[in-house]
Coordinates of C-alpha atoms in Angstrom, one line a residue:
Chain A
M1 CA 0.0 0.0 0.0
T2 CA 1.4 3.4 -1.0
R3 CA 1.5 6.4 1.3
Q4 CA -1.3 7.9 -0.7
D5 CA -3.4 4.8 -0.4
F6 CA -2.8 4.8 3.3
I7 CA -3.9 8.4 3.7
L8 CA -6.9 7.8 1.5
K9 CA -8.0 4.8 3.5
W10 CA -8.0 6.5 6.8
L11 CA -9.6 9.6 5.3
F12 CA -12.5 7.3 4.3
Y13 CA -12.7 6.0 7.9
A14 CA -12.6 9.5 9.3
L15 CA -15.4 10.6 7.0
S16 CA -17.5 7.5 7.8
L17 CA -17.1 8.4 11.5
L18 CA -18.7 11.9 10.9
P19 CA -22.3 10.6 10.7
V20 CA -21.7 8.4 13.8
W21 CA -20.4 11.4 15.7
W22 CA -23.4 13.5 14.6
L23 CA -25.8 10.8 15.7
D24 CA -24.0 10.5 19.0
V25 CA -23.7 14.2 19.9
F26 CA -26.8 15.8 18.3
V27 CA -29.5 13.2 17.8
L28 CA -29.5 10.2 20.1
N29 CA -29.1 12.2 23.3
R30 CA -32.5 13.8 22.6
F31 CA -34.2 10.4 22.4
T32 CA -33.2 8.3 25.5
V33 CA -34.2 4.7 26.2
L34 CA -34.6 3.8 29.9
G35 CA -33.2 7.2 30.6
V36 CA -29.9 6.6 28.8
S37 CA -28.4 7.4 25.4
P38 CA -25.9 5.0 23.7
R39 CA -22.2 5.6 23.4
L40 CA -21.5 5.2 19.7
L41 CA -17.9 6.5 19.5
P42 CA -16.4 3.6 21.6
V43 CA -18.4 1.1 19.5
A44 CA -17.1 2.7 16.3
A45 CA -13.5 2.5 17.5
I46 CA -13.8 -1.1 18.4
T47 CA -15.6 -2.0 15.2
V48 CA -12.9 -0.5 13.0
A49 CA -10.3 -2.2 15.2
V50 CA -11.9 -5.6 14.6
L51 CA -11.8 -4.9 10.8
E52 CA -8.2 -3.5 10.8
G53 CA -6.2 -5.3 13.4
T54 CA -3.9 -4.1 16.1
V55 CA -2.0 -1.2 14.6
G56 CA -5.0 0.2 12.7
G57 CA -7.2 -0.4 15.7
A58 CA -4.8 1.4 18.1
G59 CA -4.4 4.3 15.7
F60 CA -8.1 4.7 15.1
G61 CA -8.9 4.3 18.8
L62 CA -6.4 7.0 19.6
A63 CA -8.0 9.4 17.1
V64 CA -11.5 8.6 18.3
G65 CA -10.3 9.0 21.9
V66 CA -8.9 12.4 21.2
L67 CA -12.3 13.4 19.6
C68 CA -14.2 12.0 22.7
D69 CA -11.9 14.0 25.1
A70 CA -12.5 17.1 23.0
V71 CA -16.3 16.9 22.6
Y72 CA -17.5 15.2 25.8
Y73 CA -18.0 17.4 28.8
G74 CA -15.7 16.9 31.8
A75 CA -13.2 14.7 29.9
W76 CA -9.7 14.6 31.2
G77 CA -7.8 12.5 28.7
G78 CA -8.8 9.1 29.9
M79 CA -10.7 8.3 26.7
T80 CA -7.6 8.9 24.6
L81 CA -5.7 6.2 26.4
G82 CA -8.7 4.0 27.0
L83 CA -9.9 3.8 23.4
C84 CA -6.4 3.4 22.1
L85 CA -6.0 0.4 24.4
L86 CA -9.4 -0.9 23.5
G87 CA -8.7 -0.6 19.8
W88 CA -5.4 -2.3 20.2
G89 CA -7.0 -5.1 22.3
A90 CA -9.9 -5.6 20.0
G91 CA -7.6 -5.6 17.0
A92 CA -5.3 -8.2 18.6
A93 CA -8.3 -10.3 19.5
S94 CA -9.7 -10.3 16.0
Q95 CA -6.3 -10.9 14.5
Y96 CA -5.2 -13.8 16.7
V97 CA -8.2 -15.2 18.6
L98 CA -11.6 -14.3 17.2
R99 CA -13.1 -14.3 13.7
R100 CA -13.4 -11.0 11.8
N101 CA -17.1 -11.1 11.6
F102 CA -20.2 -9.7 13.3
G103 CA -20.0 -12.2 16.1
G104 CA -16.4 -11.3 16.8
C105 CA -17.2 -7.6 16.7
L106 CA -20.1 -8.1 19.1
L107 CA -17.9 -10.0 21.6
C108 CA -15.2 -7.3 21.4
C109 CA -17.7 -4.5 21.8
A110 CA -19.3 -6.3 24.8
A111 CA -15.9 -6.7 26.4
G112 CA -14.7 -3.2 25.6
L113 CA -17.8 -1.4 26.7
S114 CA -17.9 -3.6 29.9
L115 CA -14.4 -2.4 30.7
L116 CA -15.4 1.2 30.1
E117 CA -18.4 0.8 32.4
L118 CA -16.3 -0.8 35.0
C119 CA -14.0 2.2 34.9
H120 CA -17.0 4.5 35.3
L121 CA -18.3 2.4 38.3
A122 CA -14.9 2.4 40.0
F123 CA -14.5 6.1 39.5
G124 CA -18.0 6.8 40.7
L125 CA -17.5 4.7 43.8
F126 CA -14.0 6.1 44.5
T127 CA -15.2 9.7 44.3
G128 CA -18.4 9.0 46.2
L129 CA -20.6 10.1 43.3
A130 CA -23.3 7.5 44.2
D131 CA -23.9 4.1 45.6
L132 CA -23.3 1.0 43.5
Y133 CA -27.0 0.4 42.8
S134 CA -27.5 3.9 41.4
L135 CA -24.3 3.6 39.3
L136 CA -25.4 0.2 37.9
R137 CA -28.8 1.7 37.0
V138 CA -27.0 3.9 34.5
A139 CA -24.1 1.6 33.5
V140 CA -26.1 -1.5 32.6
P141 CA -28.7 0.1 30.3
E142 CA -26.0 2.2 28.7
L143 CA -24.0 -0.9 28.0
L144 CA -26.9 -2.8 26.5
W145 CA -28.3 0.1 24.5
S146 CA -24.8 0.8 23.1
L147 CA -24.4 -2.9 22.1
C148 CA -27.6 -2.7 20.1
F149 CA -25.8 -0.2 17.8
V150 CA -23.2 -2.8 16.8
C151 CA -26.0 -4.1 14.5
L152 CA -25.9 -0.7 12.7
L153 CA -22.2 0.2 13.0
Y154 CA -20.6 -3.1 12.0
P155 CA -22.5 -3.2 8.6
W156 CA -21.7 0.5 8.1
F157 CA -17.9 0.2 8.7
Y158 CA -17.8 -3.2 6.8
W159 CA -19.4 -1.5 3.8
V160 CA -16.9 1.4 4.1
R161 CA -14.0 -1.1 4.2
R162 CA -15.4 -2.9 1.1
R163 CA -15.6 0.5 -0.7
I164 CA -12.0 1.3 0.4
I165 CA -10.7 -2.0 -1.0
K166 CA -12.7 -1.5 -4.2
T167 CA -11.6 2.1 -4.7
L168 CA -7.9 1.6 -3.8
R169 CA -7.9 -1.8 -5.6
L170 CA -6.2 -3.5 -2.7
Chain B
M1 CA 6.7 -10.6 23.4
K2 CA 9.0 -7.8 22.5
D3 CA 8.6 -8.5 18.8
F4 CA 4.8 -8.8 19.3
F5 CA 4.7 -5.2 20.6
R6 CA 7.2 -3.9 18.0
N7 CA 5.0 -5.3 15.2
N8 CA 1.7 -4.2 16.8
G9 CA 1.8 -0.5 17.2
W10 CA 3.6 0.1 20.5
L11 CA 4.5 3.6 19.3
I12 CA 0.8 4.4 19.1
L13 CA 0.3 3.3 22.6
V14 CA 3.2 5.4 23.8
I15 CA 1.7 8.5 22.0
A16 CA -1.7 7.7 23.6
V17 CA -0.1 7.7 27.1
L18 CA 1.7 11.0 26.4
L19 CA -1.5 12.6 25.0
C20 CA -3.5 11.4 28.0
A21 CA -1.0 12.9 30.4
I22 CA -0.9 16.2 28.5
T23 CA -4.7 16.4 28.5
A24 CA -5.0 15.5 32.1
V25 CA -2.5 18.1 33.2
A26 CA -4.1 20.7 30.9
S27 CA -7.7 20.0 32.2
Y28 CA -6.4 20.2 35.8
A29 CA -4.6 23.5 35.1
L30 CA -7.3 25.1 33.0
Q31 CA -10.3 25.0 35.5
G32 CA -13.4 26.4 33.8
V33 CA -11.6 26.7 30.4
P34 CA -11.8 23.9 27.8
N35 CA -8.6 22.4 26.5
P36 CA -7.4 24.1 23.2
L37 CA -8.6 21.2 20.9
G38 CA -12.0 21.1 22.7
N39 CA -12.3 24.9 22.2
V40 CA -11.4 24.7 18.5
L41 CA -13.9 21.9 18.0
G42 CA -16.5 23.9 19.9
V43 CA -15.9 27.0 17.8
V44 CA -16.1 25.1 14.6
T45 CA -19.2 23.1 15.5
T46 CA -21.2 26.0 17.1
P47 CA -22.7 27.1 13.7
V48 CA -23.6 23.5 13.0
R49 CA -25.1 23.2 16.5
N50 CA -27.1 26.4 16.0
G51 CA -28.4 25.1 12.7
I52 CA -29.5 21.8 14.3
S53 CA -31.1 23.6 17.2
S54 CA -33.0 25.9 14.9
L55 CA -34.1 22.9 12.8
A56 CA -35.3 21.0 16.0
G57 CA -37.2 24.2 17.1
W58 CA -38.8 24.5 13.6
A59 CA -39.8 20.7 13.6
E60 CA -41.2 21.1 17.1
G61 CA -43.3 24.1 15.9
V62 CA -44.6 22.2 12.9
Y63 CA -45.4 19.2 15.1
N64 CA -47.2 21.4 17.7
Y65 CA -49.2 23.2 15.0
S66 CA -50.2 19.9 13.3
F67 CA -51.0 17.8 16.3
R68 CA -51.5 20.1 19.3
Y69 CA -53.4 23.0 17.7
D70 CA -56.5 22.9 20.0
E71 CA -54.3 22.3 23.1
L72 CA -52.1 25.3 22.2
Q73 CA -55.2 27.5 21.5
A74 CA -56.7 26.7 24.9
E75 CA -53.3 27.4 26.5
N76 CA -53.2 30.8 24.7
E77 CA -56.6 31.7 26.1
R78 CA -55.5 30.8 29.6
L79 CA -52.3 32.8 29.3
K80 CA -54.2 35.8 28.0
A81 CA -56.4 35.7 31.1
E82 CA -53.3 35.2 33.3
I83 CA -51.6 38.3 31.7
A84 CA -54.7 40.4 32.4
E85 CA -54.5 39.4 36.1
L86 CA -50.8 40.0 36.2
E87 CA -51.2 43.5 34.7
E88 CA -53.6 44.4 37.4
D89 CA -51.2 43.0 40.1
A90 CA -48.4 45.0 38.5
R91 CA -50.4 48.3 38.6
E92 CA -51.1 47.6 42.3
G93 CA -47.4 46.7 42.8
E94 CA -46.3 50.0 41.3
A95 CA -48.3 52.0 43.7
D96 CA -47.0 49.9 46.6
S97 CA -43.4 50.3 45.5
K98 CA -43.8 54.1 45.3
E99 CA -45.2 54.1 48.8
N100 CA -42.4 51.8 49.9
E101 CA -39.9 54.2 48.4
R102 CA -41.4 57.2 50.2
L103 CA -41.4 55.4 53.6
R104 CA -37.7 54.3 53.0
E105 CA -36.8 57.9 52.4
L106 CA -38.6 59.0 55.5
L107 CA -36.8 56.3 57.6
G108 CA -33.5 56.9 55.9
L109 CA -33.1 53.3 54.8
R110 CA -31.0 52.2 51.8
Q111 CA -32.8 51.7 48.6
K112 CA -33.4 48.1 47.7
R113 CA -31.8 47.4 44.3
R114 CA -31.8 44.4 42.0
E115 CA -29.8 44.8 38.8
L116 CA -29.1 41.8 36.7
E117 CA -27.2 41.9 33.4
F118 CA -28.6 39.3 31.0
E119 CA -27.2 37.7 27.9
S120 CA -29.7 35.7 25.9
A121 CA -28.4 32.3 24.6
T122 CA -29.7 29.3 22.7
V123 CA -29.3 25.7 23.8
T124 CA -27.3 24.1 21.0
A125 CA -26.6 20.6 22.5
R126 CA -27.6 18.4 25.4
S127 CA -25.5 16.0 27.5
S128 CA -23.8 13.4 25.4
T129 CA -23.0 11.2 28.3
N130 CA -25.3 9.6 30.9
W131 CA -23.0 10.5 33.8
S132 CA -23.7 14.3 33.9
S133 CA -26.5 16.7 33.1
T134 CA -25.1 19.5 30.9
L135 CA -26.3 21.9 28.2
T136 CA -24.2 23.6 25.6
L137 CA -25.0 27.2 24.9
N138 CA -24.1 29.4 21.9
K139 CA -22.5 32.2 23.9
G140 CA -18.9 32.2 25.3
S141 CA -16.1 34.4 26.6
S142 CA -16.3 36.7 23.5
Q143 CA -19.8 37.7 24.8
G144 CA -18.5 38.2 28.3
V145 CA -19.8 34.9 29.7
A146 CA -17.7 33.5 32.6
A147 CA -17.6 30.3 34.6
G148 CA -19.9 30.5 37.6
N149 CA -22.6 32.7 35.9
C150 CA -26.2 31.6 36.6
V151 CA -28.5 30.7 33.8
V152 CA -32.2 31.2 34.0
D153 CA -35.2 30.5 31.7
A154 CA -37.7 33.1 30.3
A155 CA -39.7 32.9 33.6
G156 CA -36.6 33.5 35.7
N157 CA -36.3 30.0 37.0
L158 CA -32.7 28.8 37.6
V159 CA -31.6 26.4 34.9
G160 CA -27.9 25.9 35.9
I161 CA -24.4 27.3 36.3
I162 CA -21.9 27.9 33.6
D163 CA -19.0 25.5 34.2
E164 CA -16.8 25.7 31.0
V165 CA -16.4 28.7 28.7
G166 CA -15.1 28.5 25.1
T167 CA -14.7 31.4 22.7
N168 CA -18.3 31.3 21.3
W169 CA -19.8 28.5 23.3
S170 CA -20.2 27.5 26.9
A171 CA -21.1 24.3 28.8
M172 CA -23.4 24.6 31.9
L173 CA -24.2 22.2 34.6
T174 CA -28.0 22.0 35.0
V175 CA -29.5 22.2 38.5
V176 CA -29.9 18.4 38.6
D177 CA -26.3 17.6 37.9
A178 CA -24.6 15.5 40.6
N179 CA -21.7 18.0 40.9
L180 CA -23.9 21.0 41.7
E181 CA -24.0 22.5 45.2
M182 CA -25.3 25.9 46.3
G183 CA -27.1 27.7 49.1
A184 CA -30.9 27.7 49.2
F185 CA -33.5 29.9 50.8
L186 CA -36.9 28.6 51.7
S187 CA -39.3 31.4 51.1
R188 CA -42.2 30.3 53.4
T189 CA -40.2 29.5 56.5
E190 CA -37.4 32.1 55.7
S191 CA -34.7 29.5 56.5
I192 CA -31.6 28.4 54.6
A193 CA -30.4 25.0 53.5
I194 CA -28.1 23.4 50.9
L195 CA -29.1 22.4 47.3
E196 CA -27.2 19.4 46.1
G197 CA -27.3 17.4 42.8
D198 CA -27.8 13.7 43.4
F199 CA -26.8 11.1 40.9
A200 CA -29.7 8.8 41.7
L201 CA -32.2 11.7 41.3
M202 CA -30.5 13.1 38.2
A203 CA -32.1 10.6 35.9
E204 CA -35.5 11.6 37.2
G205 CA -34.7 15.3 36.7
K206 CA -34.8 16.1 40.4
L207 CA -32.3 17.3 43.1
K208 CA -31.9 17.2 46.8
L209 CA -32.2 19.8 49.6
T210 CA -30.0 18.9 52.6
Y211 CA -29.1 20.5 55.9
L212 CA -32.7 21.2 56.5
P213 CA -33.3 23.6 59.4
E214 CA -34.4 21.8 62.6
N215 CA -37.7 22.5 64.2
T216 CA -39.1 23.9 60.9
E217 CA -42.1 22.3 59.4
L218 CA -41.6 22.0 55.7
I219 CA -44.5 21.1 53.5
T220 CA -44.8 19.8 49.9
G221 CA -44.9 22.6 47.5
D222 CA -42.7 25.0 49.5
L223 CA -40.8 27.2 47.1
V224 CA -36.9 26.9 47.1
L225 CA -34.9 30.0 46.0
T226 CA -31.2 30.7 45.6
S227 CA -29.7 32.4 48.7
S228 CA -27.2 35.2 48.7
M229 CA -24.9 33.3 51.0
G230 CA -21.3 33.7 49.9
G231 CA -22.3 36.3 47.3
N232 CA -21.4 34.0 44.4
Y233 CA -24.9 33.7 43.0
P234 CA -27.8 36.2 42.8
S235 CA -30.5 35.6 45.5
D236 CA -34.2 34.9 44.9
L237 CA -33.9 32.9 41.7
V238 CA -36.6 30.2 41.8
V239 CA -35.0 26.7 41.8
G240 CA -38.1 24.6 42.4
S241 CA -40.5 23.3 44.9
I242 CA -40.4 20.6 47.6
E243 CA -41.8 17.4 46.2
S244 CA -41.3 15.1 49.2
I245 CA -39.4 15.0 52.5
H246 CA -37.4 12.0 53.7
T247 CA -35.2 10.8 56.5
D248 CA -31.7 9.6 55.4
A249 CA -30.5 6.0 55.9
S250 CA -28.8 6.9 59.3
G251 CA -32.2 8.2 60.6
V252 CA -30.5 11.3 61.9
S253 CA -31.1 14.0 59.3
R254 CA -33.8 14.9 56.8
Y255 CA -33.6 15.8 53.2
A256 CA -36.1 17.0 50.7
V257 CA -36.5 16.1 47.0
I258 CA -36.9 19.2 44.8
Q259 CA -38.7 19.3 41.5
P260 CA -37.0 22.1 39.4
S261 CA -39.3 24.8 38.1
A262 CA -37.4 25.0 34.8
D263 CA -38.4 22.4 32.2
L264 CA -34.9 21.1 31.5
D265 CA -36.0 18.8 28.7
S266 CA -37.5 21.3 26.3
L267 CA -35.4 24.4 26.9
L268 CA -34.3 26.2 23.7
Q269 CA -33.8 29.8 24.9
V270 CA -32.1 30.8 28.2
F271 CA -30.6 33.9 29.8
I272 CA -27.1 34.0 31.3
I273 CA -26.8 36.4 34.3
K274 CA -23.4 37.9 33.5
S275 CA -23.3 40.2 36.5
F276 CA -25.6 41.3 39.3
D277 CA -25.9 44.0 41.9
I278 CA -28.4 43.2 44.6
V279 CA -28.9 45.3 47.7
E280 CA -31.4 43.7 50.1

């Protein structure tokens, strides 16, 4: 793959992330289910990692993490490192352990989002934000509602990847 | 193992650690100010957010006109009657305040004064996480908005406090956010207490009133206002009313659940109190 192909490929992925970000920040937070809105950006990072492997996954996770830290209120940089690690882990899992299909992506997303929710729970308990029951009442619906969007995001990024391969004749 | 990391993007992980550390230090050092990348993104996306907000307002208007026409017409009639009553009250109030002014002059008391400087703003985005309750507004430091400014709705009900200020945007914590804490004044009993956001109540759009005065009988519906304690916030802004009173798990102290007066879910236009001068 030439340098130009490489840039073009990630430009495609960046453009395909725009509607996901738009949905996440402007649309879905107006229509909550069980009082929560889904977290699409982590799902997007993990989905691309499953399709692209460790290096691509870590790089895309890093970029999405920076975006999360820039657009989410009260972010302190944790998403930059967190999504990079999740992208790297999901990429490694799909490269060496799981299959690169919808099932593998769903498993990686479930594991990745669970880790993120566990971090939220630990932070909430440590800072005395609320008791475990109250935190779980947000974390569990958020995890499940976000997982539902794998059905939408996996075909979307899979289609984008197919277009990239076709366009760049890889 | 070494080769595994070398072939699998270890450099990206190192960059992520460095970026995380820089962002963490920057967010700690820049209290009330977004990090530079966040500010740039905010500035760039504010016109888009304004557009989406206008579109949502227009869609809501069309929906209301199509499906709630009769309901809105009835509400309009009721409001007209209410305005007539209020105009009469205002005329009586004007005469009372003139009399009050004369009496104050006679007794040599200082004039009561209440000057608030407002900046109107539009809500352009709502919380994008489930762990906080925030609104993004389309006014920022270039319009003189600062962290700690109070935000009210058209009826003067407190909506929240500005927490982060970008160039042409700002993020505010709503009154139900778990991180909010401020003094409160109970108008009927003329006592003070503390308003606190509570994570468990946040999802229900409510907040908590703690440190309730002992030997004071509070009742459902009591109005809760902001207090002038500390001088950080203007006094007498309506926060909400008492919905229920509880005893905490230890059985020692009581707290009340407050229903905010501002309708946080459908807010489009708000007013930021940039400065205030109140003499009681």
